[in-house]
Each structure stands twice: as C-alpha cells, then as structure tokens.
C-alpha cells in the first residue's frame, strides 16, 4: 500500500511540475515548433532565426497567438507526466520487490524508463498531435481541440506515434542520468532519515542543475528524431499544402530534410530545442522535488483519515 502511495505522490508532483513549467515556457515552445516545422526550399526561409517567429507575432499584432493550443498542451503534459512518473516509480518498485535487489543499475533503469515512456506515448499521442498542429498553425488560425482531432481520419491523430515510441529513449536517458546523480547526492542523507519521515529531496538549485544537465544530454542524442516528429505533426497551412503527402511519413520527412537542407538540416533548431527543453525539464524537476515532500505528507494524511473511517464503520 505504501508503495502505491509513493508512486501516486511521485506522479502527482511530477504532473504539477509539468503543468507549471509548460505554462511559463509556452511562447518559447510555440516559436520553437514553428521554426522546426519549416523546411528550407530553394534556399529560401521564412524564419532564419528563432527570433523571427516572435517578430512575426509582434508585427502582425497577434502576440497572444503564441499561446494557441496552451490548454491542450497543458492537458497533454499533465497526463503524460502523471503516467510517466507513476509508471516509472511503479516499475522501479516492482523490479526491486521481484529481484530482491537494493538498487537499480543503469541498464535496468533505462529499460524501466523506456517502458514508462512507451505507456505515456500510447496514452497521450492524440493530444500531442493536436497540440503540435495548433502551435504550427498560422497565427490566429488555430482550431479547437475537438475540431483539430476530427478534421482528419482517426489514424491521423496518431501521426508520429512510431517516432514518439522511439523517443522514449529521451526521457529514459534524462531520468536515468538525473536519478543516478540524485541518488549519489542523497546517499548520505538517506541513512539518517527516519523510516516514516517524508522522503529526502534535493535543494532547488541542485534539482535545477541536474535537470538541465540530464536533459541536455538526452536532447543532443535524440534531436534528429525530434525534428522529424515535429514536421510529421505540423499543421497543413496554405503554404504547406503544395507538399506531397509522403512528406508526412517518416521516410518522406527524412528525404525532404536531406534533399533541401543536407545533414545539418537534421539539427536545425537544436539550440532552440535545448533552451526550451532544458529550462522546462529543470523547472519541472525543481518544482517536483520541492512539492514531493508536501504531496507525500498530504497523501499519508488522507490515508490515515480513510483508515480511521474504515475502523469506525467496522466497529459499528
């Protein structure tokens, strides 16, 4: 029972952290998505730099459009992080119980993180696709969630699922690096912590630094797949309708990037991706670490209340 409560505590704190970090950094995320979705054609680009997207929103008087799709993105982020953290915590605890091991090695940690990531991708892919289409739509022309999901076939709501499953290696790498460094830093403190006390947590600065480092490593290693995924899920605006449908397949996107931009095209927007994801991940993990102890206390208190009520019902 205590193991399930710990998993719920991890999932809840992680989901809240995702919600806050996503909202704070959403304009940057929108600029990044539109910049990544554009493919250079005949040496012409609409956006030469990430700042060009922001300038377009300002010059057209549609700054608020930088928040188009925020509700869908927050819903997707909340569900994704809850599923991921719950799955990661649950699979890790299950492995320790079944194997009898006292700690988890790097290889097993990667497998557990990948399994949790796969569950997350399957559960949230339609919302992920919808939010990407909203962000990459022309400023002021974004559609609602239901209309975005139903304007095409149901299978199109799962565009990019294959790459999403492949990208489970990203959080797997990130959280493995973070978890291993965290365990090393807290190893001494855990020995002096009482069994029933709240879990030992990192300081805000330590959590931010470890989150930034772990996400940077994961982002650089998986970025070509990240850009392909954005292009597959991008909205079909008027300036994109001339492209053949094959460009929406993995092979079509790879060929398009290779022919029009070369090998460096697979890394277009890497700096923007690192800036956004590192800040987002660092904020998420920092918030999660700071509220996890409070979440744990609240869940334990709720558990005690439920137990007291059950005893009273049995006594009557």
Coordinates of C-alpha atoms in Angstrom, one line a residue:
X1 CA 0.0 0.0 0.0
X2 CA 2.8 2.4 0.9
X3 CA 4.5 1.6 -2.4
X4 CA 1.3 2.6 -4.3
X5 CA 1.1 5.8 -2.3
X6 CA 4.7 6.7 -3.1
X7 CA 4.0 6.1 -6.8
X8 CA 0.9 8.3 -6.7
X9 CA 2.9 11.0 -4.8
X10 CA 5.7 10.9 -7.5
X11 CA 3.2 11.0 -10.3
X12 CA 1.2 13.9 -8.8
X13 CA 4.2 16.1 -8.0
X14 CA 5.6 15.4 -11.5
X15 CA 2.4 16.3 -13.2
X16 CA 2.0 19.6 -11.3
X17 CA 5.6 20.4 -12.1
X18 CA 4.9 19.8 -15.8
X19 CA 1.8 22.0 -15.8
X20 CA 3.7 25.0 -14.3
X21 CA 6.8 24.7 -16.5
X22 CA 4.7 24.2 -19.7
X23 CA 2.7 27.3 -19.0
X24 CA 5.7 29.5 -18.2
X25 CA 7.7 28.5 -21.3
X26 CA 4.8 28.0 -23.8
X27 CA 5.6 31.1 -26.0
X28 CA 9.1 29.8 -26.4
X29 CA 7.7 26.3 -27.2
X30 CA 5.5 27.8 -29.9
X31 CA 8.3 29.7 -31.6
X32 CA 10.5 26.6 -31.5
X33 CA 7.8 24.4 -33.0
X34 CA 7.1 26.8 -35.9
X35 CA 10.8 27.2 -36.5
X36 CA 11.4 23.4 -36.6
X37 CA 8.5 22.7 -38.8
X38 CA 9.7 24.9 -41.7
X39 CA 11.8 23.2 -44.4
X40 CA 14.1 25.3 -46.5
X41 CA 13.1 25.4 -50.1
X42 CA 15.2 26.8 -53.0
X43 CA 17.5 28.4 -50.4
X44 CA 14.5 30.5 -49.1
X45 CA 13.3 30.6 -45.5
X46 CA 10.5 32.4 -43.8
X47 CA 12.3 32.0 -40.4
X48 CA 16.1 32.4 -40.5
X49 CA 16.2 32.6 -36.7
X50 CA 14.1 31.7 -33.7
X51 CA 13.5 35.3 -33.0
X52 CA 11.9 35.8 -36.5
X53 CA 8.8 33.8 -35.3
X54 CA 8.5 36.1 -32.3
X55 CA 8.9 39.2 -34.5
X56 CA 6.1 37.9 -36.8
X57 CA 3.7 37.6 -33.9
X58 CA 4.5 41.1 -32.7
X59 CA 4.4 42.8 -36.2
X60 CA 1.1 41.1 -37.0
X61 CA -0.4 42.1 -33.7
X62 CA -1.0 38.5 -32.7
X63 CA 1.2 38.1 -29.7
X64 CA -1.5 36.2 -27.8
X65 CA -1.4 33.6 -30.6
X66 CA 1.9 32.4 -29.1
X67 CA -0.4 30.8 -26.5
X68 CA -2.5 29.0 -29.1
X69 CA -3.0 25.4 -28.0
X70 CA -1.9 26.1 -24.4
X71 CA -4.9 24.3 -22.9
X72 CA -4.3 21.2 -25.0
X73 CA -0.6 21.2 -24.3
X74 CA -1.2 21.6 -20.5
X75 CA -3.7 18.7 -20.6
X76 CA -1.2 16.6 -22.6
X77 CA 1.7 17.5 -20.3
X78 CA -0.2 16.8 -17.1
X79 CA -1.5 13.4 -18.2
X80 CA 1.9 12.5 -19.8
X81 CA 3.9 13.3 -16.7
X82 CA 1.5 11.7 -14.3
X83 CA 1.5 8.5 -16.4
X84 CA 5.3 8.6 -16.8
X85 CA 6.2 9.3 -13.2
X86 CA 3.6 6.7 -11.9
X87 CA 4.8 4.1 -14.4
X88 CA 8.5 4.8 -13.7
X89 CA 8.0 4.7 -9.9
X90 CA 5.7 1.6 -10.1
X91 CA 8.0 -0.4 -12.5
X92 CA 11.1 0.5 -10.4
X93 CA 9.4 -0.6 -7.2
X94 CA 8.1 -3.8 -8.8
X95 CA 11.6 -4.7 -10.1
X96 CA 13.2 -4.2 -6.6
X97 CA 10.5 -6.3 -5.0
X98 CA 10.7 -9.1 -7.5
X99 CA 14.5 -9.2 -7.9
X100 CA 15.3 -8.5 -4.2
X101 CA 18.0 -6.0 -5.3
X102 CA 18.8 -3.0 -3.1
X103 CA 19.5 -0.7 -6.0
X104 CA 18.9 -0.4 -9.8
X105 CA 21.7 -0.4 -12.3
X106 CA 21.9 1.9 -15.3
X107 CA 20.8 -0.7 -17.8
X108 CA 17.7 -1.8 -15.9
X109 CA 16.9 1.9 -15.2
X110 CA 17.0 2.6 -18.9
X111 CA 14.6 -0.3 -19.6
X112 CA 12.2 0.9 -16.9
X113 CA 12.3 4.5 -18.1
X114 CA 11.7 3.3 -21.7
X115 CA 8.7 1.2 -20.6
X116 CA 7.2 4.1 -18.7
X117 CA 7.8 6.3 -21.7
X118 CA 6.1 3.9 -24.1
X119 CA 3.0 3.8 -21.9
X120 CA 3.0 7.6 -21.9
X121 CA 3.3 7.9 -25.7
X122 CA 0.4 5.5 -26.2
X123 CA -1.9 7.3 -23.7
X124 CA -1.2 10.9 -24.9
X125 CA -0.4 10.7 -28.7
X126 CA -3.7 12.3 -29.9
X127 CA -3.2 15.2 -27.6
X128 CA 0.4 15.5 -28.6
X129 CA -0.5 15.6 -32.3
X130 CA -3.3 18.1 -31.7
X131 CA -1.1 20.5 -29.7
X132 CA 1.6 20.4 -32.4
X133 CA -0.9 21.2 -35.1
X134 CA -2.2 24.1 -33.0
X135 CA 1.2 25.5 -32.4
X136 CA 2.3 25.3 -36.0
X137 CA -0.9 26.8 -37.5
X138 CA -0.7 30.3 -38.8
X139 CA -1.0 32.9 -36.0
X140 CA -4.7 33.5 -35.2
X141 CA -5.9 30.4 -37.3
X142 CA -5.5 27.7 -34.7
X143 CA -8.6 25.4 -34.3
X144 CA -10.1 24.0 -31.1
X145 CA -9.1 20.6 -29.7
X146 CA -12.1 18.6 -30.9
X147 CA -12.0 20.2 -34.4
X148 CA -8.3 19.6 -34.7
X149 CA -8.7 15.9 -33.8
X150 CA -11.7 15.3 -36.0
X151 CA -10.8 17.2 -39.2
X152 CA -8.9 14.1 -40.5
X153 CA -9.1 10.4 -40.0
X154 CA -8.7 8.9 -36.6
X155 CA -5.4 7.4 -37.6
X156 CA -4.0 10.9 -38.3
X157 CA -4.5 11.7 -34.6
X158 CA -1.6 9.2 -34.0
X159 CA 0.7 10.8 -36.5
X160 CA 4.3 10.4 -35.3
X161 CA 3.5 7.5 -32.9
X162 CA 6.4 5.5 -34.2
X163 CA 8.9 8.3 -33.5
X164 CA 7.2 9.0 -30.2
X165 CA 7.9 5.4 -29.2
X166 CA 11.5 5.8 -30.5
X167 CA 11.8 9.0 -28.4
X168 CA 11.1 7.1 -25.2
X169 CA 14.9 6.9 -25.2
X170 CA 14.9 10.6 -24.5
X171 CA 13.3 10.6 -21.0
X172 CA 14.9 7.2 -20.4
X173 CA 18.4 8.8 -20.8
X174 CA 17.3 12.0 -19.0
X175 CA 15.8 10.4 -15.9
X176 CA 18.4 7.7 -15.7
X177 CA 21.2 10.4 -15.5
X178 CA 19.1 12.5 -13.1
X179 CA 18.2 9.6 -10.9
X180 CA 21.7 8.2 -10.7
X181 CA 23.2 11.7 -9.8
X182 CA 20.4 12.3 -7.3
X183 CA 21.0 9.0 -5.6
X184 CA 24.6 9.8 -5.3
X185 CA 24.0 13.3 -3.8
X186 CA 21.3 12.0 -1.3
X187 CA 23.0 8.7 -0.4
X188 CA 24.4 10.1 2.9
X189 CA 21.2 11.9 3.9
X190 CA 19.0 8.8 3.4
X191 CA 20.9 6.9 6.1
X192 CA 19.9 9.4 8.7
X193 CA 16.3 9.7 7.7
X194 CA 13.7 8.0 9.8
X195 CA 11.6 5.4 8.1
X196 CA 8.2 7.1 8.4
X197 CA 9.6 10.6 7.7
X198 CA 8.9 12.4 4.4
X199 CA 11.3 11.5 1.5
X200 CA 14.7 13.3 1.3
X201 CA 14.6 15.8 -1.5
X202 CA 17.2 17.8 -3.5
X203 CA 17.6 21.6 -3.0
X204 CA 16.0 23.7 -5.7
X205 CA 19.4 24.7 -7.2
X206 CA 20.6 21.1 -7.2
X207 CA 17.4 19.8 -8.9
X208 CA 17.6 22.6 -11.5
X209 CA 21.2 21.9 -12.3
X210 CA 20.8 18.1 -12.5
X211 CA 17.7 18.5 -14.6
X212 CA 19.4 20.8 -17.1
X213 CA 22.4 18.6 -17.4
X214 CA 20.4 15.3 -17.9
X215 CA 18.1 16.9 -20.4
X216 CA 20.9 18.4 -22.5
X217 CA 22.5 15.0 -22.9
X218 CA 19.2 13.4 -23.9
X219 CA 18.3 16.2 -26.3
X220 CA 21.5 16.2 -28.3
X221 CA 21.4 12.4 -28.7
X222 CA 17.8 12.3 -29.9
X223 CA 17.4 15.6 -31.8
X224 CA 17.1 14.3 -35.4
X225 CA 14.1 12.2 -34.4
X226 CA 12.6 15.2 -32.5
X227 CA 12.7 17.4 -35.6
X228 CA 11.2 14.7 -37.8
X229 CA 8.4 14.3 -35.3
X230 CA 7.5 18.0 -35.3
X231 CA 7.4 18.0 -39.1
X232 CA 5.1 15.0 -39.3
X233 CA 2.7 16.5 -36.8
X234 CA 2.9 20.1 -38.2
X235 CA -0.4 21.7 -39.4
X236 CA -1.1 21.8 -43.1
X237 CA -1.2 25.6 -43.6
X238 CA -1.7 27.1 -47.0
X239 CA 2.0 27.4 -47.7
X240 CA 2.4 23.7 -46.9
X241 CA -0.4 22.2 -48.9
X242 CA 1.7 22.0 -52.0
X243 CA 3.9 19.4 -50.4
X244 CA 3.2 15.8 -51.3
X245 CA 1.5 13.6 -48.7
X246 CA 4.6 11.4 -48.5
X247 CA 6.3 14.3 -46.6
X248 CA 4.1 13.3 -43.6
X249 CA 5.7 9.9 -43.4
X250 CA 9.0 9.2 -41.6
X251 CA 10.8 8.3 -44.8
X252 CA 9.2 11.3 -46.6
X253 CA 10.4 13.7 -43.9
X254 CA 13.9 12.3 -43.8
X255 CA 14.2 12.6 -47.6
X256 CA 12.8 16.1 -47.6
X257 CA 15.3 17.3 -45.0
X258 CA 18.2 15.5 -46.7
X259 CA 17.4 16.9 -50.2
X260 CA 16.6 20.5 -49.1
X261 CA 18.9 21.1 -46.1
X262 CA 21.5 18.4 -46.0
X263 CA 22.8 16.6 -43.0
X264 CA 22.8 19.8 -40.9
X265 CA 19.1 20.1 -41.5
X266 CA 18.5 17.3 -39.0
X267 CA 19.9 19.5 -36.4
X268 CA 18.1 22.7 -37.4
X269 CA 16.7 24.4 -34.2
X270 CA 18.8 22.3 -31.9
X271 CA 19.8 25.4 -29.9
X272 CA 16.1 26.3 -29.5
X273 CA 15.2 22.8 -28.5
X274 CA 17.9 22.6 -25.9
X275 CA 17.0 26.1 -24.5
X276 CA 13.3 25.1 -24.2
X277 CA 13.6 21.5 -23.0
X278 CA 16.4 22.2 -20.6
X279 CA 14.5 25.0 -19.0
X280 CA 11.3 23.1 -19.0
X281 CA 12.9 19.9 -17.6
X282 CA 14.9 21.8 -15.0
X283 CA 11.8 23.7 -13.8
X284 CA 9.7 20.5 -13.8
X285 CA 12.2 18.6 -11.7
X286 CA 12.9 21.5 -9.4
X287 CA 9.1 22.0 -8.7
X288 CA 8.6 18.3 -8.4
X289 CA 11.4 17.9 -5.8
X290 CA 10.1 20.9 -3.8
X291 CA 6.5 19.8 -3.6
X292 CA 7.0 16.0 -3.4
X293 CA 7.5 16.1 0.4
X294 CA 4.3 18.1 0.8
X295 CA 2.4 15.8 -1.5
X296 CA 3.7 12.8 0.4
X297 CA 2.5 14.2 3.7
X298 CA -0.9 15.0 2.3
X299 CA -1.3 11.5 0.8
X300 CA -0.3 10.0 4.2
X301 CA -2.8 12.2 6.0
X302 CA -5.5 11.2 3.6
X303 CA -4.6 7.5 4.1
X304 CA -4.9 7.9 7.8
X305 CA -8.3 9.5 7.6
X306 CA -9.5 6.7 5.4
X307 CA -8.2 4.1 7.8
X308 CA -9.9 5.8 10.7
X309 CA -13.2 5.9 8.9
X310 CA -12.9 2.2 7.9
X311 CA -12.3 1.3 11.6
X312 CA -15.3 3.3 12.7
X313 CA -17.5 1.6 10.1
X314 CA -16.3 -1.8 11.2
X315 CA -16.9 -1.0 14.9
X316 CA -20.5 0.0 14.2

